[in-house]
PDB file of C-alpha atoms in Angstrom:
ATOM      1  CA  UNK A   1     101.616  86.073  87.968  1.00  0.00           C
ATOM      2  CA  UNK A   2     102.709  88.029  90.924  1.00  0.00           C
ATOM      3  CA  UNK A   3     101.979  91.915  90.439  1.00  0.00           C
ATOM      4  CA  UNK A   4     104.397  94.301  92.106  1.00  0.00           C
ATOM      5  CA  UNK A   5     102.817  96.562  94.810  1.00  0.00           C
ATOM      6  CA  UNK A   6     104.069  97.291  98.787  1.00  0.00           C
ATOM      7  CA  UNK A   7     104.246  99.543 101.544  1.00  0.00           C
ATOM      8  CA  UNK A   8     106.504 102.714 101.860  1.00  0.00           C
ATOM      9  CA  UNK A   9     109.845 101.891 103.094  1.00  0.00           C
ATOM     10  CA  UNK A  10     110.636 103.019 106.801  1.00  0.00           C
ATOM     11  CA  UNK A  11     111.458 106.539 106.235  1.00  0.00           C
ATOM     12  CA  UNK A  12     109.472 107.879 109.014  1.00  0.00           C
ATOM     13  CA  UNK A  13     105.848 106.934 107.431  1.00  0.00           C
ATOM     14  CA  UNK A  14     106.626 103.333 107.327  1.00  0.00           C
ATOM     15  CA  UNK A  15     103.436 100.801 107.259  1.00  0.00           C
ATOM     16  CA  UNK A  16     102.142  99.176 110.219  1.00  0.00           C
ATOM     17  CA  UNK A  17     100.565 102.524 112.354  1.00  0.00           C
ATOM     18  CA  UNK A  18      97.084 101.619 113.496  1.00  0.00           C
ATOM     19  CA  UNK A  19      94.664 103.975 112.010  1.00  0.00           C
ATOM     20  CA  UNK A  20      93.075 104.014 115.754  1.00  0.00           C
ATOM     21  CA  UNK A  21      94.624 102.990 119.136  1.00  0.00           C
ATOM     22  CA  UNK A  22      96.390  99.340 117.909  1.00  0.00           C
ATOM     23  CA  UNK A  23      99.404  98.996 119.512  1.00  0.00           C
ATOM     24  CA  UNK A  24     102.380  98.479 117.290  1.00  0.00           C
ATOM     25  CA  UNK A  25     106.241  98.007 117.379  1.00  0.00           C
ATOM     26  CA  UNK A  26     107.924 101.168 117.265  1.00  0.00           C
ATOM     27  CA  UNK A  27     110.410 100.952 114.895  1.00  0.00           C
ATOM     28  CA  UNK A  28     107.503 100.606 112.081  1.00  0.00           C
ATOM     29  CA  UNK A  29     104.959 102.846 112.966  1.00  0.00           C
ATOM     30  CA  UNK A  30     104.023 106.283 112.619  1.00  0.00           C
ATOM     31  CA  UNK A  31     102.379 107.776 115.606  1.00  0.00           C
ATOM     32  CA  UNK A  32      98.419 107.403 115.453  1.00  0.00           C
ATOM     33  CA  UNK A  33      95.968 110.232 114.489  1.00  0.00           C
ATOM     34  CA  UNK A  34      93.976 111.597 117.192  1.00  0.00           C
ATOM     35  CA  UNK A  35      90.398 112.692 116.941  1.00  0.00           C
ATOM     36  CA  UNK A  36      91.253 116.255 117.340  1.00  0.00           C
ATOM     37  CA  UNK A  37      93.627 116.057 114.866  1.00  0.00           C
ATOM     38  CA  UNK A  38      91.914 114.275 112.208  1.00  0.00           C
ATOM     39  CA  UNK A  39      88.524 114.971 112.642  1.00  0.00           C
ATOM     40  CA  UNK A  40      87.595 111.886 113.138  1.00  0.00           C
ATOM     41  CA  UNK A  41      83.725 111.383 114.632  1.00  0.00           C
ATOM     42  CA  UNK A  42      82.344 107.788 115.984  1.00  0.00           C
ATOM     43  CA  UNK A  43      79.357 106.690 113.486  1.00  0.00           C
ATOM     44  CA  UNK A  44      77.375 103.458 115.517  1.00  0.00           C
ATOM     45  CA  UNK A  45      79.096 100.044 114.082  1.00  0.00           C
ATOM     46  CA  UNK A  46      77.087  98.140 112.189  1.00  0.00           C
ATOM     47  CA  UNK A  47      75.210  94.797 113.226  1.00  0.00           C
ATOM     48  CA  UNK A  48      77.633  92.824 110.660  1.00  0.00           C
ATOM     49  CA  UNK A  49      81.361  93.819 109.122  1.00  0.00           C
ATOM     50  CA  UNK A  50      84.032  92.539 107.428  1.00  0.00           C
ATOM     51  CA  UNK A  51      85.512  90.807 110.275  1.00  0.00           C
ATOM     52  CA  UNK A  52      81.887  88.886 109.952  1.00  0.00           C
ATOM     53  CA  UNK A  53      84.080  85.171 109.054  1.00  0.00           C
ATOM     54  CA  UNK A  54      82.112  85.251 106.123  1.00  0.00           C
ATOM     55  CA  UNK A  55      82.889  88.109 105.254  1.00  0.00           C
ATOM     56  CA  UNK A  56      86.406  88.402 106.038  1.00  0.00           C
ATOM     57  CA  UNK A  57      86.598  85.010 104.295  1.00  0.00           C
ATOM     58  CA  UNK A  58      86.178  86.726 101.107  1.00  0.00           C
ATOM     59  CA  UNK A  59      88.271  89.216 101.650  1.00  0.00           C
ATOM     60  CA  UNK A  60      90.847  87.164 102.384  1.00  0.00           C
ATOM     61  CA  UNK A  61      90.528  86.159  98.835  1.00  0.00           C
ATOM     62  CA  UNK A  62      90.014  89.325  97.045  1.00  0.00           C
ATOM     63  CA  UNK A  63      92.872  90.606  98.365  1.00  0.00           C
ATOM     64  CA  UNK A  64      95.351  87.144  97.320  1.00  0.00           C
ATOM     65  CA  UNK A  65      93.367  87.564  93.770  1.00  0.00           C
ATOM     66  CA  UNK A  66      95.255  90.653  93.853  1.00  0.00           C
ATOM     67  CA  UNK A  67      98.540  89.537  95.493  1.00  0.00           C
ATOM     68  CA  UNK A  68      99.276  86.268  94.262  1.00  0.00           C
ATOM     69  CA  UNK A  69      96.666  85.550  91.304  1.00  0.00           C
ATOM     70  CA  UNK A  70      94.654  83.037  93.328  1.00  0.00           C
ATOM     71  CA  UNK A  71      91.518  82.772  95.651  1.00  0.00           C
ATOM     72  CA  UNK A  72      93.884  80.213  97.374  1.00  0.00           C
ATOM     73  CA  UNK A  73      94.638  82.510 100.333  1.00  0.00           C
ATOM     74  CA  UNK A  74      95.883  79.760 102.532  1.00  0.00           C
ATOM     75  CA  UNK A  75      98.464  78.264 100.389  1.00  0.00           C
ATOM     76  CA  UNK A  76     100.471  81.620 100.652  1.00  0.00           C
ATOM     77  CA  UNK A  77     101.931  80.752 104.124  1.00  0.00           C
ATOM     78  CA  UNK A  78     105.152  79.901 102.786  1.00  0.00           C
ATOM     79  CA  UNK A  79     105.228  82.203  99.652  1.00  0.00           C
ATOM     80  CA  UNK A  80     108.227  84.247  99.418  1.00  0.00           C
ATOM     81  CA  UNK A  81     110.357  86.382  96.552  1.00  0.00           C
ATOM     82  CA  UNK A  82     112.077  89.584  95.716  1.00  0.00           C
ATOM     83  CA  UNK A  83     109.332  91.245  93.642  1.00  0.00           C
ATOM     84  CA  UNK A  84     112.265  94.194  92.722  1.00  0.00           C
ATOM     85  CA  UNK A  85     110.220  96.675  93.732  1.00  0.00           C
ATOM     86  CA  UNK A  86     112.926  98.225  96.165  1.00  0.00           C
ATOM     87  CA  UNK A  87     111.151  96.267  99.614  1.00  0.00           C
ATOM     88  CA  UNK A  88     113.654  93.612  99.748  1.00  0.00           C
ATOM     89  CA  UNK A  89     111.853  89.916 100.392  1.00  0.00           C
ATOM     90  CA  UNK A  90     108.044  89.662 100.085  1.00  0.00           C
ATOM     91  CA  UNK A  91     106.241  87.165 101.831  1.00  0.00           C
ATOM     92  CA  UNK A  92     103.004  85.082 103.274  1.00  0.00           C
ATOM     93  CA  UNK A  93      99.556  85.707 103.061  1.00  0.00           C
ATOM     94  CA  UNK A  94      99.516  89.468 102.991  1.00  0.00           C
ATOM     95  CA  UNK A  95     103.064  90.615 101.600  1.00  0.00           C
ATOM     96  CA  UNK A  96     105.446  90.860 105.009  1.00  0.00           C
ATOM     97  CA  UNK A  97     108.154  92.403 103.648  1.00  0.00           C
ATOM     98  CA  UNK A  98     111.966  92.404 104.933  1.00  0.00           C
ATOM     99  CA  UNK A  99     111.970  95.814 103.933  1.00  0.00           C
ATOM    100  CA  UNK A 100     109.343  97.772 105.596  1.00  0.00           C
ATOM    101  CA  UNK A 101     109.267  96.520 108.859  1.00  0.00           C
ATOM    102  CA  UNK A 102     106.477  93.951 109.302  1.00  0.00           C
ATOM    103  CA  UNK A 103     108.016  90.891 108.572  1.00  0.00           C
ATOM    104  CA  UNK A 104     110.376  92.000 111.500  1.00  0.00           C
ATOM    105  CA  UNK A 105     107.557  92.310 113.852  1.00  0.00           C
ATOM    106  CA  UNK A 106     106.127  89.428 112.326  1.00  0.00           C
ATOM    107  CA  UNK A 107     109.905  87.163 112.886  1.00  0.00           C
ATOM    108  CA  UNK A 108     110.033  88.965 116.410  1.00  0.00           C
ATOM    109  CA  UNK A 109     106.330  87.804 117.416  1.00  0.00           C
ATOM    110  CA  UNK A 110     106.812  84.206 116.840  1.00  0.00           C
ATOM    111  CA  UNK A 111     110.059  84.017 118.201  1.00  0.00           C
ATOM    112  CA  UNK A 112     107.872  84.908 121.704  1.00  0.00           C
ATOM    113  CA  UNK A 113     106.060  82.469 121.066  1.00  0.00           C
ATOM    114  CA  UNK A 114     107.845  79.676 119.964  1.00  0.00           C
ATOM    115  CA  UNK A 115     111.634  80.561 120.733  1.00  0.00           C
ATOM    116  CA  UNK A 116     114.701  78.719 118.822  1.00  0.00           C
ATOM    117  CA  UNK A 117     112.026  78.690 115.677  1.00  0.00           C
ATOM    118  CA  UNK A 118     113.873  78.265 112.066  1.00  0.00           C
ATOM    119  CA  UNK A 119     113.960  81.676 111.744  1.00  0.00           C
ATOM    120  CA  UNK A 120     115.246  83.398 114.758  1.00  0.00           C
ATOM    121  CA  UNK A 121     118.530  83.262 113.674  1.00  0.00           C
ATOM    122  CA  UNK A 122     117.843  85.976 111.079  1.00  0.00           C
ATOM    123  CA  UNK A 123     116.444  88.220 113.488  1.00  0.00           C
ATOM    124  CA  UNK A 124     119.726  90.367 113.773  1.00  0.00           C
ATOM    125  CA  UNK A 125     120.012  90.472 109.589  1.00  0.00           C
ATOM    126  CA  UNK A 126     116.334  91.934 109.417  1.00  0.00           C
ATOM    127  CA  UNK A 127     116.832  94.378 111.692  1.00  0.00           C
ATOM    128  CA  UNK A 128     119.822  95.451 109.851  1.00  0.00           C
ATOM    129  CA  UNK A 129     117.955  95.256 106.560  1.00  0.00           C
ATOM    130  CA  UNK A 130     114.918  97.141 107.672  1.00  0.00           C
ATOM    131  CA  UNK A 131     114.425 100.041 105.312  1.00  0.00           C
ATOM    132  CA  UNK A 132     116.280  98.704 102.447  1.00  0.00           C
ATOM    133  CA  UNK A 133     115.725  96.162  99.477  1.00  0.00           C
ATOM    134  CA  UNK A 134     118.747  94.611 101.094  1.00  0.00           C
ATOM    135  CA  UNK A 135     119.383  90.550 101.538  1.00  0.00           C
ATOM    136  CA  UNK A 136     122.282  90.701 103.431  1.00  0.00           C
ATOM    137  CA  UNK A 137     122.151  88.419 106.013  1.00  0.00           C
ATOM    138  CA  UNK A 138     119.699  86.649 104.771  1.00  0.00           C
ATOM    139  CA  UNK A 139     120.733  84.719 101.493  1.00  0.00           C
ATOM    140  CA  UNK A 140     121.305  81.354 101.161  1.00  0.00           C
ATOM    141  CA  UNK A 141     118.566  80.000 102.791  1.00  0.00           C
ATOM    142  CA  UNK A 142     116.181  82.690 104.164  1.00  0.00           C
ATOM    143  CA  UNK A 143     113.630  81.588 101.584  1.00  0.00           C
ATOM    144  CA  UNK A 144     114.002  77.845 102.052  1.00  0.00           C
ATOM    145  CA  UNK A 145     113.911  78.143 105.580  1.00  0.00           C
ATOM    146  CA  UNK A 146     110.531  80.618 105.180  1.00  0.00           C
ATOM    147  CA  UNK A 147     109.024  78.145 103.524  1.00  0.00           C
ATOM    148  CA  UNK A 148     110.077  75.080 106.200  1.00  0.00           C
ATOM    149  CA  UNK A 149     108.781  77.768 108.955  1.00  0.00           C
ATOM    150  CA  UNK A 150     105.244  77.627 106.846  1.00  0.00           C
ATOM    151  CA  UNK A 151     104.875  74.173 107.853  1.00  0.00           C
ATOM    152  CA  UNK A 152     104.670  75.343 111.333  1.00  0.00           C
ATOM    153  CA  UNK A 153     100.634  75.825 112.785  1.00  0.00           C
ATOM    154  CA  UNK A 154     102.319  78.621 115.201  1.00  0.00           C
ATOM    155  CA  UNK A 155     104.331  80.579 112.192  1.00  0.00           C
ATOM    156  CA  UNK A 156     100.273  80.415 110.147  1.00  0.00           C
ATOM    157  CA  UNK A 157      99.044  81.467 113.609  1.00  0.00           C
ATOM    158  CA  UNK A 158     101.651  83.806 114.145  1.00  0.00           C
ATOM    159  CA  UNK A 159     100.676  85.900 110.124  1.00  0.00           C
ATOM    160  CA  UNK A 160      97.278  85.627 110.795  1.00  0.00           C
ATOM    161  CA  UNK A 161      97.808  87.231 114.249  1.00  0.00           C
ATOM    162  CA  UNK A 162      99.805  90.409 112.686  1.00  0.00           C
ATOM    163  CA  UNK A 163      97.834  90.327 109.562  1.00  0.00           C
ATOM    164  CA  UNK A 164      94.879  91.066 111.610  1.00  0.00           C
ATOM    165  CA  UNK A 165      96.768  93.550 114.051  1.00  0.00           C
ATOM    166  CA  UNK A 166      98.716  95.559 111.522  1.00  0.00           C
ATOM    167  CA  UNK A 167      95.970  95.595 108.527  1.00  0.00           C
ATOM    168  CA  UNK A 168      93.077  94.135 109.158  1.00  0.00           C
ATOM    169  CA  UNK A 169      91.650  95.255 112.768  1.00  0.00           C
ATOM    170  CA  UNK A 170      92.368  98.650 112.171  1.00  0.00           C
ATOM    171  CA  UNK A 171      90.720  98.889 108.532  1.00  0.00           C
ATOM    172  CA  UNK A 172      87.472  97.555 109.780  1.00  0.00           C
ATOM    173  CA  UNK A 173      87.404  99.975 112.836  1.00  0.00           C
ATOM    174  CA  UNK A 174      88.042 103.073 110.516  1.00  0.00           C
ATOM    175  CA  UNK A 175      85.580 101.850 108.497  1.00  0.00           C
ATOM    176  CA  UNK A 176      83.451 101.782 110.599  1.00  0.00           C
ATOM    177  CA  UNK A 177      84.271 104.689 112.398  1.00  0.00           C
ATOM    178  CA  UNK A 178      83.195 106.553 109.147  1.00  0.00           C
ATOM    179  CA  UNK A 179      80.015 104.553 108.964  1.00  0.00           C
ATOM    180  CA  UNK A 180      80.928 102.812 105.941  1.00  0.00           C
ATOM    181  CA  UNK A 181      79.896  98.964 105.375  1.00  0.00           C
ATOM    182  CA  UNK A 182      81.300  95.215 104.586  1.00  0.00           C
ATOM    183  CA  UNK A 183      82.510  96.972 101.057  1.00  0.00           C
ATOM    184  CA  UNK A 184      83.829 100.158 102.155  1.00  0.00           C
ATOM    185  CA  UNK A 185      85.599  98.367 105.205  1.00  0.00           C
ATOM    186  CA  UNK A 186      87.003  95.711 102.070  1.00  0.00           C
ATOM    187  CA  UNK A 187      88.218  99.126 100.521  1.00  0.00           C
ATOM    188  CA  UNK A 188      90.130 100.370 103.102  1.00  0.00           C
ATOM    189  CA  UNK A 189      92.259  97.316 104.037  1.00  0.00           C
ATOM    190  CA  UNK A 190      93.106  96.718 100.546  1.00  0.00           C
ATOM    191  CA  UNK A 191      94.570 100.422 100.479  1.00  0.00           C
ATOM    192  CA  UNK A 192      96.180 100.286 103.900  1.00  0.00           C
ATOM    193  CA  UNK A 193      97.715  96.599 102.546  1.00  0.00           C
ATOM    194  CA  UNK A 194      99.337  97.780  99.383  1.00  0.00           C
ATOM    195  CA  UNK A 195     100.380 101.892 101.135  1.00  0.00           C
ATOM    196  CA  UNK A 196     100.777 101.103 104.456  1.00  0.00           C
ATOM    197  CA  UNK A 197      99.524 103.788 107.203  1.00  0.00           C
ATOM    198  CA  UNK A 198     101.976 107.042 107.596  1.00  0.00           C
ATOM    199  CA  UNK A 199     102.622 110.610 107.126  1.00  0.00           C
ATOM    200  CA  UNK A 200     103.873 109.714 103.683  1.00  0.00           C
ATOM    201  CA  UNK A 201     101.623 111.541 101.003  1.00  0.00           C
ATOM    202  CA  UNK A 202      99.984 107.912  99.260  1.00  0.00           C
ATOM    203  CA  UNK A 203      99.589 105.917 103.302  1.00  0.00           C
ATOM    204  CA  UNK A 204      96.494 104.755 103.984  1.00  0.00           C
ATOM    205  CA  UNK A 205      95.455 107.951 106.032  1.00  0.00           C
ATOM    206  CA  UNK A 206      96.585 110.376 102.984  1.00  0.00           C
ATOM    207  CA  UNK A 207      94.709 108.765 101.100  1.00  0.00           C
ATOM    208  CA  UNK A 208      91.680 109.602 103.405  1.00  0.00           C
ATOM    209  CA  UNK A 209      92.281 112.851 103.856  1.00  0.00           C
ATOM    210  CA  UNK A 210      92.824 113.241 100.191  1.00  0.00           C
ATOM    211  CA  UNK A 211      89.162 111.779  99.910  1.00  0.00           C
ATOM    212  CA  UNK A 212      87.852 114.311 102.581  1.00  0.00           C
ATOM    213  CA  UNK A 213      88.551 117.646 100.591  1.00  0.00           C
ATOM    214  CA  UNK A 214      86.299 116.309  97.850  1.00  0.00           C
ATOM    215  CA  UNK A 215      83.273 114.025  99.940  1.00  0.00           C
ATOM    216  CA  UNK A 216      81.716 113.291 103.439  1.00  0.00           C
ATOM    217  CA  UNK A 217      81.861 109.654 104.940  1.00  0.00           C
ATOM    218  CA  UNK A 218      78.483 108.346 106.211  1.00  0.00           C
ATOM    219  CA  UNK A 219      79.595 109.467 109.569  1.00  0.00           C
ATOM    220  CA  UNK A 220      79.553 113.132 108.784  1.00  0.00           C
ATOM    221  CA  UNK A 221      76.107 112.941 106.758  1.00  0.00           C
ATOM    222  CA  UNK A 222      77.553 111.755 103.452  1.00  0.00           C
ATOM    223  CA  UNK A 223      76.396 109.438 101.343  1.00  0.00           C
ATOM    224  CA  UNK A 224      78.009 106.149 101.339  1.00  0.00           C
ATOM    225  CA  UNK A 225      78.546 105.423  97.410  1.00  0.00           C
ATOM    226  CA  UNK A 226      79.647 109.217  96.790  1.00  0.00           C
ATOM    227  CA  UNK A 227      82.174 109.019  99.679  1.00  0.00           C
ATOM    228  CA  UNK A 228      83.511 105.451  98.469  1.00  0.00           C
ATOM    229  CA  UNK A 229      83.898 107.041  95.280  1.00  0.00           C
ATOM    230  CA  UNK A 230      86.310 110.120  96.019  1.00  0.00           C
ATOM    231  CA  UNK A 231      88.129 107.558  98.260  1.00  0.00           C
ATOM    232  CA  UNK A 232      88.637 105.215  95.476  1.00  0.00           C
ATOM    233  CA  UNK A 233      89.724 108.575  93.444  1.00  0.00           C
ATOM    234  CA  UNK A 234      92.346 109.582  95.829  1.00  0.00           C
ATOM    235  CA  UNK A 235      93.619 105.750  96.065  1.00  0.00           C
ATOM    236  CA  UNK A 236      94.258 105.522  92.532  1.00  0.00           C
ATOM    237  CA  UNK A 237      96.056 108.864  92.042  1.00  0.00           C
ATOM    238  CA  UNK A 238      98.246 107.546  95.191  1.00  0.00           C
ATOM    239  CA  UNK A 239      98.742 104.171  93.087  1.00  0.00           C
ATOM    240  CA  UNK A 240      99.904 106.333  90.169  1.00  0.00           C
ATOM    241  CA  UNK A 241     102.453 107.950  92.041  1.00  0.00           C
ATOM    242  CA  UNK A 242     104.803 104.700  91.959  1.00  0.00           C
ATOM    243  CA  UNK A 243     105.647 102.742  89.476  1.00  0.00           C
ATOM    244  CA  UNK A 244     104.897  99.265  91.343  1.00  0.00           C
ATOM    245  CA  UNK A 245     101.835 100.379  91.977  1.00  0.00           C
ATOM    246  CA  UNK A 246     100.765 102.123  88.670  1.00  0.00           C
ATOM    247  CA  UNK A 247      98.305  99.271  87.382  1.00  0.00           C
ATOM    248  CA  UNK A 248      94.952 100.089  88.962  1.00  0.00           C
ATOM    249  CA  UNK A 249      93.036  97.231  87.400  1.00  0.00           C
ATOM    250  CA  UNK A 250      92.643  96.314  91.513  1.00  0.00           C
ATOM    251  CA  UNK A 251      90.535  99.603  92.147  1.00  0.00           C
ATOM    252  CA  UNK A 252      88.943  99.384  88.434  1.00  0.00           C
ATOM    253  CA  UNK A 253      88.033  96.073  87.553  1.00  0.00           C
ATOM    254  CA  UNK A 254      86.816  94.817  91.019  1.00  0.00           C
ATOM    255  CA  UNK A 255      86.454  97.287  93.948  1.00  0.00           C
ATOM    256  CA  UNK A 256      84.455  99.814  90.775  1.00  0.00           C
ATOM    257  CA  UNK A 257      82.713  96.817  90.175  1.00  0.00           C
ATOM    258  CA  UNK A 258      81.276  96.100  93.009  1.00  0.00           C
ATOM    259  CA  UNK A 259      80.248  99.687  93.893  1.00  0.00           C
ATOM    260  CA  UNK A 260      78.404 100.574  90.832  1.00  0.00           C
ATOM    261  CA  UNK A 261      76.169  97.290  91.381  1.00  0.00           C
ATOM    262  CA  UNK A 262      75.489  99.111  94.981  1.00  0.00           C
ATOM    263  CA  UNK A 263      76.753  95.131  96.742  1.00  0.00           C
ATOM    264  CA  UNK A 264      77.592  97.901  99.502  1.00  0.00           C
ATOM    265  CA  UNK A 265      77.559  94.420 101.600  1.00  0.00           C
ATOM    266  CA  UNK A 266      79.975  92.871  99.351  1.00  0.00           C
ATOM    267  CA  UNK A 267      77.021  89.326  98.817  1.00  0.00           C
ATOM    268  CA  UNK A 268      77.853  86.990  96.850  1.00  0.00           C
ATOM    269  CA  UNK A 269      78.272  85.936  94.008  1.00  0.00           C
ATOM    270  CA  UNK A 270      81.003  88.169  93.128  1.00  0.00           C
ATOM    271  CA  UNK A 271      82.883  88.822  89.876  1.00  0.00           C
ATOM    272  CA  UNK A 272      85.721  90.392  88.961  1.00  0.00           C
ATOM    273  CA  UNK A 273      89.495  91.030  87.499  1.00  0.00           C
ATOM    274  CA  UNK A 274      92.851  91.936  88.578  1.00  0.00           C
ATOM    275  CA  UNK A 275      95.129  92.574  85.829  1.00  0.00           C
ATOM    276  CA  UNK A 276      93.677  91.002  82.936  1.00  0.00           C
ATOM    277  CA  UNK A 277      92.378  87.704  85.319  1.00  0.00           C
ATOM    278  CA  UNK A 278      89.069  87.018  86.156  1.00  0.00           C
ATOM    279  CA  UNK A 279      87.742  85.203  89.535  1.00  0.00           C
ATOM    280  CA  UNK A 280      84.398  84.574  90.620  1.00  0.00           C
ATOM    281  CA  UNK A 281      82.910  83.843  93.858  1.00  0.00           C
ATOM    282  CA  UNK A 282      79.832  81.551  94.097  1.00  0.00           C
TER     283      UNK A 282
END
């Protein structure tokens, strides 16, 4: 069971702005936020994060538990499908999509790196599709040829590189920016991975600020569960604002879960579900 879920379309707020100063393509980004206009105060990191391997390890598979209904992270290289929920193709380990711009930058990227790839000769149709649900260009065989490119170390190399530089680096700076730790950082790149980062009213940053009018991050003096909380509020009302996104069994059954036991360091063993499955790690 795949569940439907994405990034805004590029309409000015599309997904991929870094949440601090991460460079990103142009075409999908939204300019940054800057401390003066956001507010945003530097809280000391601390000794261990999510991008701990450990850690990020089971992230890694929270978040597939949620995107592809597996703790099998790695096998979604080469996944790839029209979910219908208006972003054209979805693909790989953390939902590129032909839609909204980062499976462009993601094509573009290991082109540079490994020109004449299997997919380089699509490069003109995603450009042209960027923005829409649109496969023109692109059917027969973009999907076969996705999955052919999966074989490829440098294409795995290539979506773990702009997994980490579009999602994942910029979630656990934020986090901990704000002071928050391993589970609040886990909290944030789940919400910038499903809303992308914008001026959009449900991005990632939205979202925040959303949070903000109700509770303090750790930075400001707050208290870490409470602030958690109202940003988990303000996530699911975004969620409820689109259809796709609508089931919030993802903030409910797990990410709830694991904040009312107070594993604000996200130890194992961990339980929880994502519509109606369960998963456990050991």
């Amino acid at each position: 069971m795949f569940t439907p879920h994405r990034k805004m379309l590029a309409t000015g707020a599309l997904l991929g702005s870094a949440l601090l100063a991460v460079p990103v393509a142009a075409h999908a980004t939204a300019a940054p936020p800057d401390a003066a206009r956001t507010g945003l105060t530097a809280a000391p990191a601390a000794d261990a994060g999510l991008d701990d391997p450990a850690k990020k390890e089971i992230a890694m598979k929270i978040v597939s538990s949620a995107e592809n209904s597996s703790l099998d992270w790695k096998a979604q290289y080469k996944y790839i499908e029209d979910i219908g929920d208006g972003r054209g193709y979805t693909a790989g380990i953390i939902g590129f999509c032909s839609g909204t711009g980062d499976m462009l930058d993601l094509v573009e990227y290991y082109t540079q790196v490994k020109p004449g790839n299997v997919l380089a000769k699509y490069l003109p149709a995603l450009r042209e599709v960027d923005g829409s649900d649109s496969h023109a260009g692109l059917d027969p065989n973009f999907t076969r040829d996705w999955a052919k490119a999966a074989q490829d170390a440098e294409f795995k190399k290539a979506q773990d590189r702009e997994r980490d530089r579009v999602y994942f680096n910029p979630s656990v700076k934020q986090g901990k920016s704000d002071g928050v730790g391993v589970l609040g950082q886990f909290i944030y790149y789940d919400a910038i991975v499903m809303h992308g980062d914008g001026t959009d009213p449900t991005s990632f940053r939205s979202i925040r600020a959303r949070a903000l009018s109700k509770a303090k991050p750790p930075s400001r003096g707050g208290n870490e569960t409470t602030w958690l909380n109202a940003f988990l509020d303000a996530r699911v009302w975004a969620m409820k604002q689109e259809e796709a996104h609508s089931d919030t069994s993802r903030v409910d059954t797990a990410q709830r879960v694991f904040l009312r036991k107070g594993n604000l360091n996200l130890d194992t063993p961990l339980d929880w579900k994502v519509y109606g499955d369960s998963f456990h790690i050991g």
